[in-house]
């Protein structure tokens, strides 16, 4: 019986050692990833703050980089009256975007927020893009939609999403006048 107790103690000690090593490895991996993720979220938050000011949006928005977002990038309304909007960004998609495409994608999401707070019953992709094009170029939005559609294996109609280049904007009167860079 005594040998069984020794085996149990050794097994338990090995189990504890393995669990400790696993936790240490996980903590080290998290520590290595956390600064990069925190820096990326700070960069996104800075872009959000800049675009909010240029679009005259006063509502608070918090950015979160997530492992997966089925919508790729999305803005979620607050849960409560004092909570911020949440801008969720799919980490893999984030890695595919150039700086101007990232700014265009965020401007698009903030366009949804602007529409939600001003004309909640008119929520459309085209209207969100019309608001976004107050501060970013149509070309950068075209590249973003190209990447979104490539990721989903689909192809959309740019004129439907961005408006016709020949016709005037149907949503121009709804968007705030903002400075372009």
GROMACS .gro file of N, CA and C in nm:
model
  543
    1UNK      N    1   0.081  -0.119   0.000
    1UNK     CA    2   0.000   0.000   0.000
    1UNK      C    3   0.086   0.125   0.000
    2UNK      N    4   0.195   0.119   0.069
    2UNK     CA    5   0.279   0.235   0.079
    2UNK      C    6   0.329   0.278  -0.058
    3UNK      N    7   0.362   0.185  -0.145
    3UNK     CA    8   0.412   0.221  -0.278
    3UNK      C    9   0.302   0.293  -0.358
    4UNK      N   10   0.177   0.257  -0.334
    4UNK     CA   11   0.067   0.326  -0.401
    4UNK      C   12   0.059   0.472  -0.358
    5UNK      N   13   0.083   0.498  -0.230
    5UNK     CA   14   0.080   0.636  -0.180
    5UNK      C   15   0.192   0.718  -0.242
    6UNK      N   16   0.311   0.656  -0.254
    6UNK     CA   17   0.424   0.726  -0.314
    6UNK      C   18   0.391   0.758  -0.459
    7UNK      N   19   0.336   0.661  -0.530
    7UNK     CA   20   0.298   0.684  -0.670
    7UNK      C   21   0.196   0.798  -0.681
    8UNK      N   22   0.098   0.798  -0.589
    8UNK     CA   23  -0.004   0.902  -0.590
    8UNK      C   24   0.059   1.039  -0.567
    9UNK      N   25   0.152   1.046  -0.469
    9UNK     CA   26   0.219   1.173  -0.440
    9UNK      C   27   0.300   1.220  -0.560
   10UNK      N   28   0.373   1.130  -0.622
   10UNK     CA   29   0.453   1.166  -0.739
   10UNK      C   30   0.362   1.209  -0.853
   11UNK      N   31   0.254   1.134  -0.877
   11UNK     CA   32   0.160   1.169  -0.984
   11UNK      C   33   0.099   1.305  -0.958
   12UNK      N   34   0.060   1.327  -0.832
   12UNK     CA   35   0.000   1.456  -0.797
   12UNK      C   36   0.102   1.569  -0.814
   13UNK      N   37   0.225   1.545  -0.773
   13UNK     CA   38   0.329   1.646  -0.786
   13UNK      C   39   0.357   1.674  -0.934
   14UNK      N   40   0.362   1.569  -1.015
   14UNK     CA   41   0.383   1.588  -1.159
   14UNK      C   42   0.266   1.663  -1.221
   15UNK      N   43   0.146   1.630  -1.178
   15UNK     CA   44   0.028   1.699  -1.228
   15UNK      C   45   0.032   1.847  -1.195
   16UNK      N   46   0.068   1.877  -1.070
   16UNK     CA   47   0.079   2.017  -1.030
   16UNK      C   48   0.189   2.088  -1.107
   17UNK      N   49   0.301   2.021  -1.127
   17UNK     CA   50   0.411   2.079  -1.203
   17UNK      C   51   0.368   2.107  -1.347
   18UNK      N   52   0.300   2.011  -1.409
   18UNK     CA   53   0.253   2.029  -1.547
   18UNK      C   54   0.151   2.142  -1.555
   19UNK      N   55   0.060   2.150  -1.460
   19UNK     CA   56  -0.039   2.258  -1.459
   19UNK      C   57   0.029   2.392  -1.441
   20UNK      N   58   0.130   2.398  -1.354
   20UNK     CA   59   0.204   2.522  -1.333
   20UNK      C   60   0.276   2.563  -1.460
   21UNK      N   61   0.340   2.466  -1.527
   21UNK     CA   62   0.408   2.497  -1.654
   21UNK      C   63   0.310   2.543  -1.760
   22UNK      N   64   0.194   2.479  -1.768
   22UNK     CA   65   0.093   2.519  -1.865
   22UNK      C   66   0.045   2.661  -1.838
   23UNK      N   67   0.020   2.692  -1.712
   23UNK     CA   68  -0.022   2.828  -1.677
   23UNK      C   69   0.087   2.930  -1.707
   24UNK      N   70   0.210   2.895  -1.678
   24UNK     CA   71   0.321   2.987  -1.705
   24UNK      C   72   0.336   3.010  -1.855
   25UNK      N   73   0.324   2.904  -1.934
   25UNK     CA   74   0.333   2.917  -2.079
   25UNK      C   75   0.219   3.003  -2.132
   26UNK      N   76   0.097   2.979  -2.082
   26UNK     CA   77  -0.018   3.058  -2.125
   26UNK      C   78   0.000   3.204  -2.085
   27UNK      N   79   0.047   3.228  -1.965
   27UNK     CA   80   0.069   3.366  -1.918
   27UNK      C   81   0.176   3.434  -2.001
   28UNK      N   82   0.283   3.361  -2.035
   28UNK     CA   83   0.390   3.419  -2.117
   28UNK      C   84   0.338   3.452  -2.256
   29UNK      N   85   0.258   3.361  -2.313
   29UNK     CA   86   0.201   3.387  -2.446
   29UNK      C   87   0.108   3.506  -2.440
   30UNK      N   88   0.027   3.515  -2.338
   30UNK     CA   89  -0.066   3.627  -2.324
   30UNK      C   90   0.011   3.757  -2.307
   31UNK      N   91   0.120   3.751  -2.229
   31UNK     CA   92   0.200   3.872  -2.207
   31UNK      C   93   0.266   3.918  -2.336
   32UNK      N   94   0.309   3.822  -2.420
   32UNK     CA   95   0.369   3.859  -2.548
   32UNK      C   96   0.266   3.919  -2.641
   33UNK      N   97   0.144   3.866  -2.643
   33UNK     CA   98   0.038   3.913  -2.732
   33UNK      C   99  -0.027   4.040  -2.681
   34UNK      N  100  -0.038   4.054  -2.551
   34UNK     CA  101  -0.112   4.166  -2.493
   34UNK      C  102  -0.058   4.302  -2.536
   35UNK      N  103   0.075   4.325  -2.530
   35UNK     CA  104   0.121   4.458  -2.571
   35UNK      C  105   0.090   4.488  -2.717
   36UNK      N  106   0.104   4.389  -2.804
   36UNK     CA  107   0.074   4.412  -2.946
   36UNK      C  108  -0.074   4.441  -2.963
   37UNK      N  109  -0.159   4.365  -2.896
   37UNK     CA  110  -0.303   4.385  -2.905
   37UNK      C  111  -0.342   4.519  -2.844
   38UNK      N  112  -0.283   4.552  -2.730
   38UNK     CA  113  -0.313   4.679  -2.664
   38UNK      C  114  -0.269   4.795  -2.752
   39UNK      N  115  -0.153   4.783  -2.814
   39UNK     CA  116  -0.104   4.889  -2.903
   39UNK      C  117  -0.195   4.903  -3.024
   40UNK      N  118  -0.240   4.791  -3.079
   40UNK     CA  119  -0.331   4.796  -3.194
   40UNK      C  120  -0.464   4.858  -3.155
   41UNK      N  121  -0.516   4.822  -3.039
   41UNK     CA  122  -0.642   4.880  -2.993
   41UNK      C  123  -0.627   5.030  -2.967
   42UNK      N  124  -0.511   5.071  -2.914
   42UNK     CA  125  -0.486   5.214  -2.893
   42UNK      C  126  -0.484   5.289  -3.027
   43UNK      N  127  -0.420   5.228  -3.127
   43UNK     CA  128  -0.416   5.289  -3.260
   43UNK      C  129  -0.559   5.304  -3.316
   44UNK      N  130  -0.639   5.197  -3.305
   44UNK     CA  131  -0.777   5.202  -3.354
   44UNK      C  132  -0.858   5.306  -3.277
   45UNK      N  133  -0.838   5.312  -3.146
   45UNK     CA  134  -0.911   5.409  -3.064
   45UNK      C  135  -0.875   5.551  -3.106
   46UNK      N  136  -0.750   5.573  -3.141
   46UNK     CA  137  -0.706   5.705  -3.187
   46UNK      C  138  -0.773   5.742  -3.319
   47UNK      N  139  -0.781   5.645  -3.410
   47UNK     CA  140  -0.848   5.669  -3.539
   47UNK      C  141  -0.995   5.698  -3.515
   48UNK      N  142  -1.058   5.622  -3.427
   48UNK     CA  143  -1.199   5.644  -3.394
   48UNK      C  144  -1.219   5.785  -3.339
   49UNK      N  145  -1.135   5.826  -3.247
   49UNK     CA  146  -1.148   5.959  -3.187
   49UNK      C  147  -1.135   6.068  -3.293
   50UNK      N  148  -1.039   6.053  -3.382
   50UNK     CA  149  -1.018   6.152  -3.489
   50UNK      C  150  -1.141   6.158  -3.581
   51UNK      N  151  -1.188   6.041  -3.624
   51UNK     CA  152  -1.303   6.039  -3.716
   51UNK      C  153  -1.431   6.087  -3.647
   52UNK      N  154  -1.449   6.053  -3.521
   52UNK     CA  155  -1.567   6.102  -3.447
   52UNK      C  156  -1.569   6.254  -3.447
   53UNK      N  157  -1.455   6.315  -3.423
   53UNK     CA  158  -1.448   6.462  -3.422
   53UNK      C  159  -1.479   6.518  -3.560
   54UNK      N  160  -1.426   6.456  -3.665
   54UNK     CA  161  -1.447   6.505  -3.801
   54UNK      C  162  -1.590   6.484  -3.848
   55UNK      N  163  -1.660   6.384  -3.790
   55UNK     CA  164  -1.799   6.357  -3.828
   55UNK      C  165  -1.898   6.416  -3.727
   56UNK      N  166  -1.849   6.489  -3.631
   56UNK     CA  167  -1.933   6.551  -3.527
   56UNK      C  168  -2.016   6.446  -3.452
   57UNK      N  169  -1.951   6.338  -3.413
   57UNK     CA  170  -2.015   6.232  -3.335
   57UNK      C  171  -1.968   6.247  -3.190
   58UNK      N  172  -2.062   6.263  -3.099
   58UNK     CA  173  -2.025   6.284  -2.959
   58UNK      C  174  -2.041   6.157  -2.874
   59UNK      N  175  -2.108   6.057  -2.927
   59UNK     CA  176  -2.132   5.934  -2.850
   59UNK      C  177  -2.000   5.861  -2.823
   60UNK      N  178  -1.983   5.805  -2.703
   60UNK     CA  179  -1.860   5.730  -2.675
   60UNK      C  180  -1.856   5.598  -2.752
   61UNK      N  181  -1.735   5.564  -2.801
   61UNK     CA  182  -1.714   5.440  -2.876
   61UNK      C  183  -1.588   5.374  -2.821
   62UNK      N  184  -1.599   5.246  -2.788
   62UNK     CA  185  -1.486   5.167  -2.741
   62UNK      C  186  -1.453   5.063  -2.847
   63UNK      N  187  -1.324   5.043  -2.872
   63UNK     CA  188  -1.277   4.949  -2.974
   63UNK      C  189  -1.235   4.818  -2.908
   64UNK      N  190  -1.268   4.706  -2.974
   64UNK     CA  191  -1.222   4.574  -2.929
   64UNK      C  192  -1.179   4.494  -3.051
   65UNK      N  193  -1.056   4.444  -3.046
   65UNK     CA  194  -1.008   4.351  -3.149
   65UNK      C  195  -1.042   4.212  -3.099
   66UNK      N  196  -1.119   4.139  -3.178
   66UNK     CA  197  -1.166   4.007  -3.137
   66UNK      C  198  -1.110   3.900  -3.230
   67UNK      N  199  -1.096   3.777  -3.180
   67UNK     CA  200  -1.043   3.670  -3.267
   67UNK      C  201  -1.127   3.649  -3.393
   68UNK      N  202  -1.258   3.653  -3.378
   68UNK     CA  203  -1.347   3.642  -3.495
   68UNK      C  204  -1.470   3.728  -3.473
   69UNK      N  205  -1.512   3.790  -3.581
   69UNK     CA  206  -1.637   3.866  -3.583
   69UNK      C  207  -1.708   3.823  -3.710
   70UNK      N  208  -1.823   3.757  -3.701
   70UNK     CA  209  -1.891   3.711  -3.822
   70UNK      C  210  -1.924   3.825  -3.918
   71UNK      N  211  -1.933   3.947  -3.867
   71UNK     CA  212  -1.959   4.063  -3.953
   71UNK      C  213  -1.829   4.131  -3.997
   72UNK      N  214  -1.715   4.076  -3.960
   72UNK     CA  215  -1.581   4.124  -3.989
   72UNK      C  216  -1.547   4.250  -3.908
   73UNK      N  217  -1.631   4.351  -3.920
   73UNK     CA  218  -1.617   4.474  -3.840
   73UNK      C  219  -1.759   4.523  -3.816
   74UNK      N  220  -1.790   4.557  -3.692
   74UNK     CA  221  -1.927   4.597  -3.664
   74UNK      C  222  -1.930   4.694  -3.547
   75UNK      N  223  -2.037   4.771  -3.541
   75UNK     CA  224  -2.059   4.862  -3.429
   75UNK      C  225  -2.189   4.821  -3.362
   76UNK      N  226  -2.182   4.805  -3.231
   76UNK     CA  227  -2.297   4.757  -3.153
   76UNK      C  228  -2.346   4.871  -3.064
   77UNK      N  229  -2.477   4.893  -3.060
   77UNK     CA  230  -2.531   4.997  -2.973
   77UNK      C  231  -2.503   4.966  -2.826
   78UNK      N  232  -2.508   5.067  -2.742
   78UNK     CA  233  -2.484   5.046  -2.598
   78UNK      C  234  -2.588   4.953  -2.536
   79UNK      N  235  -2.546   4.880  -2.433
   79UNK     CA  236  -2.639   4.795  -2.358
   79UNK      C  237  -2.726   4.879  -2.266
   80UNK      N  238  -2.668   4.985  -2.211
   80UNK     CA  239  -2.740   5.071  -2.120
   80UNK      C  240  -2.718   5.217  -2.155
   81UNK      N  241  -2.791   5.308  -2.091
   81UNK     CA  242  -2.784   5.449  -2.126
   81UNK      C  243  -2.647   5.513  -2.103
   82UNK      N  244  -2.568   5.459  -2.012
   82UNK     CA  245  -2.435   5.516  -1.984
   82UNK      C  246  -2.322   5.437  -2.048
   83UNK      N  247  -2.356   5.331  -2.121
   83UNK     CA  248  -2.255   5.247  -2.186
   83UNK      C  249  -2.215   5.305  -2.321
   84UNK      N  250  -2.092   5.275  -2.367
   84UNK     CA  251  -2.048   5.323  -2.499
   84UNK      C  252  -2.094   5.229  -2.610
   85UNK      N  253  -2.086   5.276  -2.733
   85UNK     CA  254  -2.100   5.189  -2.849
   85UNK      C  255  -1.975   5.102  -2.852
   86UNK      N  256  -1.984   4.981  -2.908
   86UNK     CA  257  -1.870   4.891  -2.918
   86UNK      C  258  -1.837   4.868  -3.064
   87UNK      N  259  -1.716   4.904  -3.104
   87UNK     CA  260  -1.667   4.878  -3.239
   87UNK      C  261  -1.581   4.753  -3.231
   88UNK      N  262  -1.629   4.645  -3.291
   88UNK     CA  263  -1.561   4.515  -3.289
   88UNK      C  264  -1.492   4.493  -3.422
   89UNK      N  265  -1.364   4.452  -3.415
   89UNK     CA  266  -1.284   4.432  -3.535
   89UNK      C  267  -1.225   4.292  -3.535
   90UNK      N  268  -1.250   4.217  -3.642
   90UNK     CA  269  -1.194   4.083  -3.658
   90UNK      C  270  -1.043   4.095  -3.675
   91UNK      N  271  -0.967   4.027  -3.592
   91UNK     CA  272  -0.821   4.040  -3.591
   91UNK      C  273  -0.758   4.003  -3.726
   92UNK      N  274  -0.804   3.896  -3.788
   92UNK     CA  275  -0.746   3.854  -3.916
   92UNK      C  276  -0.774   3.956  -4.026
   93UNK      N  277  -0.893   4.014  -4.025
   93UNK     CA  278  -0.927   4.116  -4.125
   93UNK      C  279  -0.844   4.242  -4.103
   94UNK      N  280  -0.824   4.277  -3.978
   94UNK     CA  281  -0.744   4.394  -3.944
   94UNK      C  282  -0.605   4.385  -4.006
   95UNK      N  283  -0.547   4.266  -4.004
   95UNK     CA  284  -0.413   4.246  -4.059
   95UNK      C  285  -0.407   4.264  -4.210
   96UNK      N  286  -0.521   4.258  -4.279
   96UNK     CA  287  -0.525   4.270  -4.425
   96UNK      C  288  -0.534   4.415  -4.473
   97UNK      N  289  -0.566   4.507  -4.383
   97UNK     CA  290  -0.596   4.643  -4.425
   97UNK      C  291  -0.475   4.735  -4.420
   98UNK      N  292  -0.464   4.821  -4.521
   98UNK     CA  293  -0.366   4.929  -4.517
   98UNK      C  294  -0.420   5.036  -4.423
   99UNK      N  295  -0.340   5.135  -4.391
   99UNK     CA  296  -0.385   5.240  -4.300
   99UNK      C  297  -0.505   5.316  -4.354
  100UNK      N  298  -0.504   5.350  -4.485
  100UNK     CA  299  -0.619   5.424  -4.537
  100UNK      C  300  -0.743   5.336  -4.549
  101UNK      N  301  -0.726   5.207  -4.574
  101UNK     CA  302  -0.841   5.116  -4.575
  101UNK      C  303  -0.898   5.099  -4.435
  102UNK      N  304  -0.810   5.093  -4.335
  102UNK     CA  305  -0.854   5.083  -4.197
  102UNK      C  306  -0.936   5.206  -4.159
  103UNK      N  307  -0.887   5.322  -4.196
  103UNK     CA  308  -0.959   5.446  -4.168
  103UNK      C  309  -1.095   5.445  -4.240
  104UNK      N  310  -1.098   5.397  -4.364
  104UNK     CA  311  -1.224   5.391  -4.440
  104UNK      C  312  -1.322   5.294  -4.375
  105UNK      N  313  -1.274   5.178  -4.332
  105UNK     CA  314  -1.362   5.079  -4.269
  105UNK      C  315  -1.419   5.133  -4.138
  106UNK      N  316  -1.337   5.199  -4.060
  106UNK     CA  317  -1.385   5.258  -3.934
  106UNK      C  318  -1.483   5.371  -3.963
  107UNK      N  319  -1.453   5.453  -4.064
  107UNK     CA  320  -1.545   5.562  -4.102
  107UNK      C  321  -1.680   5.504  -4.143
  108UNK      N  322  -1.679   5.391  -4.214
  108UNK     CA  323  -1.805   5.326  -4.253
  108UNK      C  324  -1.884   5.286  -4.128
  109UNK      N  325  -1.818   5.222  -4.033
  109UNK     CA  326  -1.887   5.181  -3.910
  109UNK      C  327  -1.938   5.301  -3.832
  110UNK      N  328  -1.860   5.407  -3.826
  110UNK     CA  329  -1.905   5.529  -3.759
  110UNK      C  330  -2.020   5.593  -3.837
  111UNK      N  331  -2.023   5.572  -3.969
  111UNK     CA  332  -2.137   5.616  -4.049
  111UNK      C  333  -2.265   5.550  -4.001
  112UNK      N  334  -2.257   5.420  -3.970
  112UNK     CA  335  -2.374   5.350  -3.913
  112UNK      C  336  -2.414   5.414  -3.781
  113UNK      N  337  -2.316   5.445  -3.697
  113UNK     CA  338  -2.346   5.507  -3.569
  113UNK      C  339  -2.411   5.643  -3.589
  114UNK      N  340  -2.359   5.722  -3.681
  114UNK     CA  341  -2.417   5.855  -3.708
  114UNK      C  342  -2.562   5.841  -3.753
  115UNK      N  343  -2.587   5.748  -3.845
  115UNK     CA  344  -2.723   5.727  -3.893
  115UNK      C  345  -2.812   5.680  -3.778
  116UNK      N  346  -2.761   5.587  -3.697
  116UNK     CA  347  -2.838   5.533  -3.583
  116UNK      C  348  -2.881   5.644  -3.488
  117UNK      N  349  -2.792   5.740  -3.465
  117UNK     CA  350  -2.823   5.846  -3.369
  117UNK      C  351  -2.903   5.961  -3.430
  118UNK      N  352  -2.906   5.973  -3.563
  118UNK     CA  353  -2.977   6.083  -3.628
  118UNK      C  354  -3.104   6.039  -3.701
  119UNK      N  355  -3.097   5.927  -3.770
  119UNK     CA  356  -3.209   5.878  -3.851
  119UNK      C  357  -3.217   5.725  -3.840
  120UNK      N  358  -3.252   5.672  -3.723
  120UNK     CA  359  -3.244   5.527  -3.700
  120UNK      C  360  -3.327   5.441  -3.794
  121UNK      N  361  -3.428   5.498  -3.858
  121UNK     CA  362  -3.511   5.418  -3.947
  121UNK      C  363  -3.458   5.416  -4.090
  122UNK      N  364  -3.350   5.486  -4.116
  122UNK     CA  365  -3.292   5.492  -4.250
  122UNK      C  366  -3.161   5.414  -4.260
  123UNK      N  367  -3.138   5.320  -4.172
  123UNK     CA  368  -3.012   5.248  -4.166
  123UNK      C  369  -2.989   5.165  -4.292
  124UNK      N  370  -2.892   5.206  -4.374
  124UNK     CA  371  -2.854   5.130  -4.494
  124UNK      C  372  -2.703   5.136  -4.508
  125UNK      N  373  -2.649   5.041  -4.583
  125UNK     CA  374  -2.506   5.042  -4.611
  125UNK      C  375  -2.469   5.167  -4.692
  126UNK      N  376  -2.552   5.201  -4.790
  126UNK     CA  377  -2.521   5.317  -4.874
  126UNK      C  378  -2.517   5.445  -4.790
  127UNK      N  379  -2.611   5.461  -4.700
  127UNK     CA  380  -2.614   5.581  -4.618
  127UNK      C  381  -2.491   5.586  -4.526
  128UNK      N  382  -2.455   5.474  -4.467
  128UNK     CA  383  -2.335   5.469  -4.382
  128UNK      C  384  -2.212   5.508  -4.464
  129UNK      N  385  -2.206   5.461  -4.589
  129UNK     CA  386  -2.093   5.495  -4.675
  129UNK      C  387  -2.095   5.642  -4.715
  130UNK      N  388  -2.213   5.699  -4.737
  130UNK     CA  389  -2.222   5.841  -4.770
  130UNK      C  390  -2.168   5.927  -4.655
  131UNK      N  391  -2.200   5.888  -4.533
  131UNK     CA  392  -2.146   5.959  -4.418
  131UNK      C  393  -1.995   5.941  -4.413
  132UNK      N  394  -1.948   5.818  -4.435
  132UNK     CA  395  -1.804   5.789  -4.431
  132UNK      C  396  -1.728   5.870  -4.536
  133UNK      N  397  -1.789   5.887  -4.655
  133UNK     CA  398  -1.718   5.958  -4.763
  133UNK      C  399  -1.706   6.108  -4.736
  134UNK      N  400  -1.759   6.154  -4.625
  134UNK     CA  401  -1.731   6.291  -4.583
  134UNK      C  402  -1.587   6.304  -4.535
  135UNK      N  403  -1.527   6.192  -4.492
  135UNK     CA  404  -1.393   6.198  -4.433
  135UNK      C  405  -1.291   6.103  -4.497
  136UNK      N  406  -1.336   6.010  -4.582
  136UNK     CA  407  -1.243   5.919  -4.651
  136UNK      C  408  -1.282   5.912  -4.798
  137UNK      N  409  -1.191   5.862  -4.879
  137UNK     CA  410  -1.217   5.856  -5.023
  137UNK      C  411  -1.303   5.735  -5.061
  138UNK      N  412  -1.376   5.752  -5.168
  138UNK     CA  413  -1.455   5.643  -5.225
  138UNK      C  414  -1.363   5.526  -5.261
  139UNK      N  415  -1.246   5.558  -5.316
  139UNK     CA  416  -1.151   5.454  -5.358
  139UNK      C  417  -1.109   5.365  -5.241
  140UNK      N  418  -1.085   5.426  -5.124
  140UNK     CA  419  -1.046   5.344  -5.009
  140UNK      C  420  -1.161   5.254  -4.965
  141UNK      N  421  -1.284   5.304  -4.972
  141UNK     CA  422  -1.400   5.219  -4.940
  141UNK      C  423  -1.417   5.108  -5.043
  142UNK      N  424  -1.391   5.138  -5.171
  142UNK     CA  425  -1.399   5.035  -5.274
  142UNK      C  426  -1.302   4.921  -5.243
  143UNK      N  427  -1.179   4.955  -5.200
  143UNK     CA  428  -1.080   4.852  -5.168
  143UNK      C  429  -1.125   4.770  -5.047
  144UNK      N  430  -1.183   4.836  -4.947
  144UNK     CA  431  -1.232   4.765  -4.828
  144UNK      C  432  -1.342   4.667  -4.867
  145UNK      N  433  -1.440   4.714  -4.946
  145UNK     CA  434  -1.548   4.624  -4.988
  145UNK      C  435  -1.493   4.508  -5.071
  146UNK      N  436  -1.392   4.534  -5.154
  146UNK     CA  437  -1.329   4.427  -5.231
  146UNK      C  438  -1.272   4.319  -5.140
  147UNK      N  439  -1.208   4.361  -5.031
  147UNK     CA  440  -1.150   4.265  -4.936
  147UNK      C  441  -1.259   4.193  -4.857
  148UNK      N  442  -1.364   4.264  -4.820
  148UNK     CA  443  -1.476   4.200  -4.749
  148UNK      C  444  -1.539   4.094  -4.839
  149UNK      N  445  -1.565   4.130  -4.964
  149UNK     CA  446  -1.628   4.035  -5.056
  149UNK      C  447  -1.537   3.918  -5.088
  150UNK      N  448  -1.407   3.942  -5.102
  150UNK     CA  449  -1.312   3.833  -5.128
  150UNK      C  450  -1.310   3.735  -5.010
  151UNK      N  451  -1.315   3.788  -4.890
  151UNK     CA  452  -1.315   3.703  -4.771
  151UNK      C  453  -1.440   3.615  -4.765
  152UNK      N  454  -1.554   3.670  -4.806
  152UNK     CA  455  -1.679   3.594  -4.804
  152UNK      C  456  -1.704   3.515  -4.931
  153UNK      N  457  -1.616   3.530  -5.031
  153UNK     CA  458  -1.634   3.458  -5.157
  153UNK      C  459  -1.752   3.510  -5.237
  154UNK      N  460  -1.783   3.637  -5.222
  154UNK     CA  461  -1.896   3.696  -5.294
  154UNK      C  462  -1.851   3.822  -5.368
  155UNK      N  463  -1.941   3.879  -5.442
  155UNK     CA  464  -1.915   4.005  -5.511
  155UNK      C  465  -2.041   4.088  -5.502
  156UNK      N  466  -2.026   4.212  -5.463
  156UNK     CA  467  -2.140   4.301  -5.450
  156UNK      C  468  -2.137   4.410  -5.555
  157UNK      N  469  -2.238   4.493  -5.552
  157UNK     CA  470  -2.251   4.604  -5.646
  157UNK      C  471  -2.205   4.732  -5.577
  158UNK      N  472  -2.090   4.785  -5.619
  158UNK     CA  473  -2.036   4.905  -5.556
  158UNK      C  474  -2.131   5.024  -5.566
  159UNK      N  475  -2.202   5.036  -5.678
  159UNK     CA  476  -2.297   5.147  -5.692
  159UNK      C  477  -2.410   5.136  -5.590
  160UNK      N  478  -2.448   5.014  -5.555
  160UNK     CA  479  -2.553   4.994  -5.454
  160UNK      C  480  -2.503   5.033  -5.315
  161UNK      N  481  -2.377   5.002  -5.287
  161UNK     CA  482  -2.321   5.028  -5.155
  161UNK      C  483  -2.265   5.169  -5.140
  162UNK      N  484  -2.208   5.222  -5.248
  162UNK     CA  485  -2.142   5.352  -5.238
  162UNK      C  486  -2.215   5.463  -5.312
  163UNK      N  487  -2.319   5.427  -5.386
  163UNK     CA  488  -2.388   5.526  -5.468
  163UNK      C  489  -2.320   5.536  -5.603
  164UNK      N  490  -2.393   5.582  -5.699
  164UNK     CA  491  -2.340   5.597  -5.834
  164UNK      C  492  -2.241   5.712  -5.838
  165UNK      N  493  -2.134   5.694  -5.913
  165UNK     CA  494  -2.037   5.803  -5.927
  165UNK      C  495  -2.092   5.912  -6.019
  166UNK      N  496  -2.187   5.876  -6.106
  166UNK     CA  497  -2.243   5.973  -6.200
  166UNK      C  498  -2.350   6.058  -6.133
  167UNK      N  499  -2.429   5.998  -6.045
  167UNK     CA  500  -2.541   6.070  -5.981
  167UNK      C  501  -2.493   6.136  -5.854
  168UNK      N  502  -2.564   6.238  -5.812
  168UNK     CA  503  -2.535   6.305  -5.685
  168UNK      C  504  -2.573   6.215  -5.570
  169UNK      N  505  -2.521   6.243  -5.454
  169UNK     CA  506  -2.549   6.162  -5.337
  169UNK      C  507  -2.692   6.182  -5.290
  170UNK      N  508  -2.761   6.072  -5.271
  170UNK     CA  509  -2.899   6.080  -5.219
  170UNK      C  510  -2.899   6.107  -5.070
  171UNK      N  511  -2.786   6.080  -5.006
  171UNK     CA  512  -2.781   6.094  -4.861
  171UNK      C  513  -2.704   6.217  -4.817
  172UNK      N  514  -2.655   6.296  -4.910
  172UNK     CA  515  -2.569   6.408  -4.875
  172UNK      C  516  -2.634   6.504  -4.776
  173UNK      N  517  -2.763   6.526  -4.786
  173UNK     CA  518  -2.831   6.617  -4.696
  173UNK      C  519  -2.842   6.564  -4.554
  174UNK      N  520  -2.821   6.433  -4.536
  174UNK     CA  521  -2.835   6.373  -4.404
  174UNK      C  522  -2.703   6.373  -4.327
  175UNK      N  523  -2.593   6.377  -4.399
  175UNK     CA  524  -2.463   6.367  -4.334
  175UNK      C  525  -2.414   6.504  -4.289
  176UNK      N  526  -2.338   6.508  -4.179
  176UNK     CA  527  -2.286   6.636  -4.132
  176UNK      C  528  -2.175   6.685  -4.224
  177UNK      N  529  -2.160   6.812  -4.235
  177UNK     CA  530  -2.048   6.868  -4.309
  177UNK      C  531  -1.925   6.845  -4.225
  178UNK      N  532  -1.827   6.777  -4.281
  178UNK     CA  533  -1.705   6.748  -4.207
  178UNK      C  534  -1.585   6.773  -4.299
  179UNK      N  535  -1.474   6.798  -4.237
  179UNK     CA  536  -1.352   6.824  -4.312
  179UNK      C  537  -1.292   6.697  -4.365
  180UNK      N  538  -1.246   6.700  -4.489
  180UNK     CA  539  -1.170   6.590  -4.545
  180UNK      C  540  -1.024   6.618  -4.522
  181UNK      N  541  -0.947   6.513  -4.512
  181UNK     CA  542  -0.802   6.531  -4.496
  181UNK      C  543  -0.739   6.564  -4.626
   0.00000   0.00000   0.00000
